[in-house]
CSV table of C-alpha atoms in Angstrom, one decimal:
chain,number,residue,atom,x,y,z
A,131,MET,CA,0.0,0.0,0.0
A,132,PRO,CA,1.5,3.5,-0.9
A,133,ALA,CA,2.6,5.5,2.1
A,134,LEU,CA,0.1,8.3,1.4
A,135,GLN,CA,-2.8,5.9,1.0
A,136,LYS,CA,-1.8,4.1,4.2
A,137,PHE,CA,-1.6,7.3,6.1
A,138,GLY,CA,-5.0,8.3,4.8
A,139,SER,CA,-6.6,5.1,5.8
A,140,LEU,CA,-5.1,5.4,9.3
A,141,ALA,CA,-6.3,9.0,9.6
A,142,ALA,CA,-9.8,7.9,8.6
A,143,LEU,CA,-9.8,5.3,11.2
A,144,VAL,CA,-8.8,7.8,13.9
A,145,VAL,CA,-11.4,10.2,12.8
A,146,LEU,CA,-14.1,7.5,12.7
A,147,ALA,CA,-13.1,6.3,16.2
A,148,SER,CA,-13.3,9.9,17.4
A,149,MET,CA,-16.7,10.4,15.8
A,150,ILE,CA,-18.0,7.2,17.4
A,151,THR,CA,-16.8,8.3,20.8
A,152,VAL,CA,-18.3,11.8,20.5
A,153,ALA,CA,-21.6,10.4,19.2
A,154,ALA,CA,-21.9,7.9,22.0
A,155,GLY,CA,-21.4,10.8,24.5
A,156,GLN,CA,-19.7,8.3,26.9
A,157,GLN,CA,-17.6,9.6,29.7
A,158,VAL,CA,-14.7,7.4,30.9
A,159,PRO,CA,-15.4,5.9,34.3
A,160,PRO,CA,-13.0,7.2,36.9
A,161,THR,CA,-10.4,5.0,38.5
A,162,LEU,CA,-11.4,4.6,42.2
A,163,THR,CA,-9.6,3.2,45.2
A,164,PRO,CA,-11.1,0.2,46.9
A,165,GLU,CA,-12.1,2.5,49.8
A,166,GLN,CA,-14.0,4.8,47.3
A,167,GLN,CA,-15.6,1.8,45.6
A,168,GLU,CA,-16.9,0.6,48.9
A,169,ARG,CA,-18.4,4.0,49.7
A,170,LEU,CA,-20.5,3.8,46.5
A,171,ARG,CA,-22.1,0.4,47.2
A,172,ILE,CA,-25.8,0.3,47.9
A,173,ARG,CA,-26.9,1.0,51.5
A,174,GLU,CA,-30.2,0.5,53.3
A,175,VAL,CA,-31.9,3.7,54.5
A,176,MET,CA,-34.9,2.0,56.0
A,177,ASP,CA,-37.1,-1.0,55.3
A,178,GLY,CA,-37.8,-1.0,51.5
A,179,LEU,CA,-35.6,2.1,50.7
A,180,TYR,CA,-32.0,2.1,49.7
A,181,VAL,CA,-29.5,4.6,48.4
A,182,ILE,CA,-26.6,4.1,46.0
A,183,PRO,CA,-24.4,6.9,47.3
A,184,GLY,CA,-23.1,9.8,45.3
A,185,PHE,CA,-20.9,12.6,46.6
A,186,ASP,CA,-20.1,14.8,43.6
A,187,GLY,CA,-20.7,15.5,39.9
A,188,GLY,CA,-17.3,14.2,38.8
A,189,GLN,CA,-16.3,10.9,40.3
A,190,SER,CA,-19.4,9.4,42.0
A,191,GLY,CA,-22.5,11.1,40.5
A,192,GLY,CA,-25.6,11.8,42.4
A,193,ASN,CA,-27.4,9.8,45.1
A,194,VAL,CA,-29.7,7.1,43.6
A,195,ALA,CA,-32.8,6.3,45.7
A,196,VAL,CA,-34.0,2.7,45.3
A,197,ARG,CA,-37.6,2.0,46.4
A,198,VAL,CA,-38.3,-1.7,46.4
A,199,THR,CA,-41.9,-3.0,46.1
A,200,ASP,CA,-43.5,-6.4,45.5
A,201,ASP,CA,-44.2,-5.5,41.9
A,202,GLY,CA,-40.9,-3.8,40.9
A,203,VAL,CA,-38.5,-1.1,41.7
A,204,ILE,CA,-38.7,2.7,41.5
A,205,ILE,CA,-35.3,4.5,41.4
A,206,VAL,CA,-34.7,8.2,41.6
A,207,ASP,CA,-31.8,9.4,39.4
A,208,ASN,CA,-29.2,7.2,37.6
A,209,LYS,CA,-25.8,8.8,37.7
A,210,PHE,CA,-23.6,8.9,34.5
A,211,PRO,CA,-24.0,7.5,31.0
A,212,TYR,CA,-21.8,4.6,31.9
A,213,SER,CA,-23.6,3.8,35.2
A,214,PHE,CA,-26.4,1.5,34.0
A,215,ASP,CA,-24.6,-1.8,34.7
A,216,PHE,CA,-23.4,-0.6,38.1
A,217,ILE,CA,-26.8,0.6,39.2
A,218,THR,CA,-28.6,-2.6,38.0
A,219,GLU,CA,-26.0,-4.8,39.7
A,220,GLN,CA,-26.4,-2.9,43.0
A,221,VAL,CA,-30.2,-3.1,42.8
A,222,ALA,CA,-30.0,-6.8,42.1
A,223,SER,CA,-27.9,-7.3,45.2
A,224,VAL,CA,-31.0,-6.4,47.4
A,225,THR,CA,-34.0,-7.6,45.3
A,226,ASP,CA,-34.9,-9.7,42.3
A,227,GLN,CA,-37.6,-7.3,41.2
A,228,PRO,CA,-37.0,-5.4,38.0
A,229,ILE,CA,-36.5,-1.6,37.8
A,230,LYS,CA,-39.8,-0.3,36.3
A,231,TYR,CA,-39.7,3.5,36.9
A,232,VAL,CA,-36.8,6.0,36.8
A,233,LEU,CA,-37.5,9.4,38.2
A,234,ASN,CA,-35.2,12.3,37.2
A,235,THR,CA,-34.7,15.1,39.7
A,236,HIS,CA,-33.1,17.2,36.9
A,237,HIS,CA,-31.3,17.0,33.6
A,238,HIS,CA,-27.6,17.0,34.6
A,239,ASP,CA,-25.8,13.9,33.4
A,240,ASP,CA,-24.5,12.9,36.8
A,241,HIS,CA,-28.2,12.4,37.7
A,242,SER,CA,-29.9,11.4,34.4
A,243,GLY,CA,-26.9,10.1,32.4
A,244,SER,CA,-28.2,6.5,32.1
A,245,ASN,CA,-31.7,7.4,30.9
A,246,ALA,CA,-31.1,5.9,27.4
A,247,ASP,CA,-30.1,2.5,28.8
A,248,PHE,CA,-33.1,2.3,31.1
A,249,LEU,CA,-35.7,3.4,28.6
A,250,PRO,CA,-36.1,0.0,26.8
A,251,SER,CA,-37.2,-1.6,30.1
A,252,ALA,CA,-38.4,1.2,32.3
A,253,GLU,CA,-40.4,4.4,32.2
A,254,VAL,CA,-38.4,7.5,32.7
A,255,ILE,CA,-40.3,10.6,34.2
A,256,ALA,CA,-39.0,14.2,34.6
A,257,HIS,CA,-40.3,17.7,34.9
A,258,LYS,CA,-41.1,19.3,31.5
A,259,ASN,CA,-38.3,21.8,31.8
A,260,ALA,CA,-35.8,19.0,32.6
A,261,ARG,CA,-36.9,17.2,29.5
A,262,GLU,CA,-36.5,20.4,27.5
A,263,ASN,CA,-33.0,20.8,28.9
A,264,ILE,CA,-32.0,17.3,28.0
A,265,VAL,CA,-33.2,17.8,24.4
A,266,ARG,CA,-31.6,21.2,24.1
A,267,ASN,CA,-28.3,20.0,25.4
A,268,ASN,CA,-28.3,17.0,23.1
A,269,GLN,CA,-28.2,14.5,26.0
A,270,PRO,CA,-29.3,10.9,25.4
A,271,GLY,CA,-32.5,9.5,26.8
A,272,PRO,CA,-35.1,12.2,26.9
A,273,PRO,CA,-38.0,11.0,29.1
A,274,ARG,CA,-41.2,9.8,27.4
A,275,VAL,CA,-43.3,11.1,30.3
A,276,MET,CA,-43.1,14.6,31.8
A,277,PHE,CA,-45.1,16.6,34.2
A,278,ALA,CA,-45.7,20.3,35.1
A,279,ASP,CA,-46.4,20.7,38.9
A,280,GLU,CA,-46.7,17.2,40.3
A,281,THR,CA,-47.2,13.5,39.4
A,282,ALA,CA,-47.2,10.2,41.2
A,283,VAL,CA,-46.2,6.6,40.6
A,284,PHE,CA,-48.2,3.8,42.2
A,285,LEU,CA,-46.5,0.4,42.2
A,286,GLY,CA,-46.8,-2.7,44.4
A,287,GLY,CA,-48.9,-0.9,47.0
A,288,VAL,CA,-46.3,2.0,47.2
A,289,GLU,CA,-46.8,5.6,46.1
A,290,VAL,CA,-44.0,8.0,45.2
A,291,TYR,CA,-44.8,11.6,44.4
A,292,MET,CA,-42.8,14.0,42.2
A,293,TYR,CA,-43.1,17.8,42.8
A,294,HIS,CA,-41.8,20.8,41.0
A,295,PHE,CA,-41.7,23.6,43.6
A,296,GLY,CA,-40.0,26.3,41.5
A,297,ARG,CA,-36.6,27.3,40.3
A,298,GLY,CA,-33.3,26.9,42.1
A,299,HIS,CA,-30.4,24.7,40.9
A,300,THR,CA,-32.1,24.7,37.4
A,301,ASN,CA,-35.6,25.5,36.1
A,302,GLY,CA,-36.5,21.8,36.0
A,303,ASP,CA,-35.8,20.6,39.6
A,304,ALA,CA,-38.1,17.9,41.0
A,305,VAL,CA,-38.4,16.4,44.4
A,306,ALA,CA,-39.3,12.8,45.0
A,307,PHE,CA,-41.5,12.2,48.1
A,308,PHE,CA,-42.0,8.8,49.8
A,309,PRO,CA,-45.0,9.6,52.1
A,310,ASP,CA,-45.1,6.3,53.8
A,311,LEU,CA,-41.5,6.6,54.8
A,312,ARG,CA,-41.6,10.4,55.5
A,313,THR,CA,-38.5,10.7,53.2
A,314,VAL,CA,-37.6,13.0,50.3
A,315,HIS,CA,-35.0,12.9,47.6
A,316,THR,CA,-34.2,16.6,46.8
A,317,GLY,CA,-31.8,16.3,43.8
A,318,ASP,CA,-29.4,19.2,43.8
A,319,LEU,CA,-31.8,21.6,45.4
A,320,PHE,CA,-30.0,20.4,48.5
A,321,VAL,CA,-26.4,19.1,48.6
A,322,PHE,CA,-24.1,18.6,51.5
A,323,GLY,CA,-20.6,17.5,52.7
A,324,GLN,CA,-17.5,16.5,50.9
A,325,ARG,CA,-16.8,15.2,47.4
A,326,LEU,CA,-15.2,11.7,47.0
A,327,ASN,CA,-11.8,13.5,46.8
A,328,GLY,CA,-12.4,15.3,50.1
A,329,THR,CA,-13.1,18.8,48.8
A,330,THR,CA,-16.2,20.6,50.1
A,331,LEU,CA,-19.5,20.8,48.1
A,332,GLY,CA,-21.4,24.0,47.7
A,333,PRO,CA,-24.6,24.9,45.8
A,334,PHE,CA,-24.4,25.4,42.0
A,335,TRP,CA,-26.9,27.7,40.3
A,336,ASP,CA,-27.0,26.7,36.7
A,337,PHE,CA,-28.1,30.0,35.0
A,338,GLY,CA,-27.6,28.4,31.6
A,339,ASN,CA,-30.4,26.0,32.3
A,340,GLY,CA,-32.9,28.3,34.1
A,341,GLY,CA,-31.4,28.3,37.6
A,342,SER,CA,-32.2,31.1,40.1
A,343,VAL,CA,-30.5,32.0,43.4
A,344,LEU,CA,-33.2,34.5,44.3
A,345,GLU,CA,-36.0,32.0,43.9
A,346,TRP,CA,-34.2,29.1,45.4
A,347,PRO,CA,-35.1,29.8,49.1
A,348,ALA,CA,-38.8,30.0,48.3
A,349,THR,CA,-38.5,26.7,46.4
A,350,LEU,CA,-37.0,25.1,49.5
A,351,THR,CA,-39.8,26.7,51.7
A,352,ARG,CA,-42.4,24.8,49.6
A,353,LEU,CA,-40.3,21.6,49.9
A,354,LEU,CA,-40.2,22.1,53.7
A,355,ALA,CA,-44.1,22.1,53.8
A,356,LEU,CA,-44.0,18.4,53.0
A,357,ASP,CA,-44.3,15.9,55.9
A,358,PHE,CA,-40.9,14.3,56.0
A,359,ASP,CA,-38.1,13.6,58.4
A,360,THR,CA,-35.4,12.0,56.3
A,361,VAL,CA,-33.6,13.6,53.4
A,362,ILE,CA,-31.6,12.0,50.5
A,363,PRO,CA,-29.7,15.0,49.1
A,364,GLY,CA,-28.5,15.2,45.5
A,365,HIS,CA,-25.0,14.6,46.8
A,366,GLY,CA,-23.9,13.7,50.3
A,367,PRO,CA,-25.0,11.7,53.3
A,368,ILE,CA,-28.6,11.0,54.6
A,369,LEU,CA,-29.7,14.0,56.5
A,370,THR,CA,-32.8,15.6,58.2
A,371,LYS,CA,-35.4,18.3,57.6
A,372,ALA,CA,-33.5,20.6,59.9
A,373,ASP,CA,-30.4,20.4,57.6
A,374,VAL,CA,-32.6,21.7,54.7
A,375,ARG,CA,-33.6,24.7,56.8
A,376,ILE,CA,-29.9,25.4,57.5
A,377,PHE,CA,-29.1,25.1,53.8
A,378,ARG,CA,-31.9,27.6,53.0
A,379,GLY,CA,-30.6,30.0,55.6
A,380,LYS,CA,-27.1,29.9,54.1
A,381,LEU,CA,-28.6,30.7,50.6
A,382,GLU,CA,-30.4,33.7,52.2
A,383,THR,CA,-27.2,34.8,53.8
A,384,VAL,CA,-25.3,34.8,50.5
A,385,ILE,CA,-28.1,36.7,48.8
A,386,ASP,CA,-28.2,39.3,51.6
A,387,ARG,CA,-24.4,39.8,51.5
A,388,VAL,CA,-24.4,40.3,47.7
A,389,SER,CA,-27.4,42.6,47.9
A,390,ALA,CA,-25.8,44.7,50.7
A,391,GLU,CA,-22.6,45.1,48.6
A,392,ILE,CA,-24.6,46.2,45.6
A,393,ALA,CA,-26.5,48.7,47.7
A,394,ALA,CA,-23.1,50.1,48.9
A,395,GLY,CA,-21.9,50.6,45.3
A,396,THR,CA,-19.7,47.5,44.8
A,397,THR,CA,-19.1,46.8,41.2
A,398,ARG,CA,-19.4,43.5,39.4
A,399,ASP,CA,-15.6,43.2,39.0
A,400,ASP,CA,-15.1,43.7,42.8
A,401,ILE,CA,-18.1,41.7,44.1
A,402,ALA,CA,-16.4,38.3,44.5
A,403,SER,CA,-13.6,39.8,46.6
A,404,ARG,CA,-16.0,41.6,48.9
A,405,VAL,CA,-18.3,38.6,49.7
A,406,ASP,CA,-16.9,36.0,52.0
A,407,THR,CA,-18.6,32.6,52.4
A,408,THR,CA,-15.9,30.7,54.3
A,409,ASP,CA,-18.0,30.9,57.5
A,410,LEU,CA,-20.8,29.1,55.6
A,411,ASP,CA,-18.3,26.3,54.6
A,412,TRP,CA,-19.3,27.0,51.0
A,413,PRO,CA,-16.3,27.6,48.7
A,414,LEU,CA,-18.2,29.5,46.1
A,415,ALA,CA,-16.2,30.3,42.9
A,416,ALA,CA,-16.0,34.0,41.9
A,417,VAL,CA,-18.1,33.4,38.9
A,418,ARG,CA,-21.0,32.2,41.1
A,419,ILE,CA,-20.9,35.4,43.1
A,420,ARG,CA,-20.8,37.5,39.9
A,421,ASP,CA,-23.8,35.4,38.6
A,422,LEU,CA,-25.7,36.3,41.7
A,423,PHE,CA,-24.7,40.0,41.2
A,424,ASP,CA,-26.2,39.8,37.8
A,425,GLU,CA,-29.5,38.3,39.0
A,426,VAL,CA,-29.9,40.8,41.9
A,427,THR,CA,-29.2,43.8,39.7
A,428,ALA,CA,-31.5,42.5,37.0
A,429,SER,CA,-34.3,42.2,39.5
A,430,GLN,CA,-34.0,45.8,40.8
């Protein structure tokens, strides 16, 4: 084969492989230590309810709630595009019932990444804005079923409600409520603790997908009106209703501090250096503070 033709064939193969990789949209699973792998194994929260832990959007994905019934399994969120096998194996370790429903708390692919793999055998449900975000961002597996304000799944004598209480992390955030267990899965409307690598989590307002800091506290107030004790956050350990109140209070504190600086004449360029959040244990990036500056000034 002539050298030029050989080079051309090799280049074509490289381009083809790259196109296949991009088209698949598959991330590469991270390399985890045995200790990290153990932390991600399924845990029982209470009778009939489990969590496959998630501590961040990079290495471990979001928390997956697993509600087991006599007629199938309902899960909330499904981590990354490569997480289908891991999730199904973890669920199979606690029940022989199939996964019949997958509820998305929002569109980010550390929470809804495996939708496409679940769709052939399960129904995927999300808020209408979450579905629109999935489609607009060219993510795989847009849900076939969507809702506006609330919906419910009834399976094996168990009921699970999904509520959209307003904007916050995105414009399509949904909360899963297990009334018989007095438990909620909040998605990233509420996150807490450390990532798998030990760094500290803070809230992320995704303005590119309809998020709002100013509306977030009111959204949490509506969530807090539900009758629950136990909380599965989007990322982090199992917590309580009181922890959601603390999180809401911190959001209000950040809003108040940025608003006070704006009233004092602080510019957008200087706002991040003037607003300190270390006492809140929230290492917010400068761009997040500037985003909030933009939202506050636009609202005035």
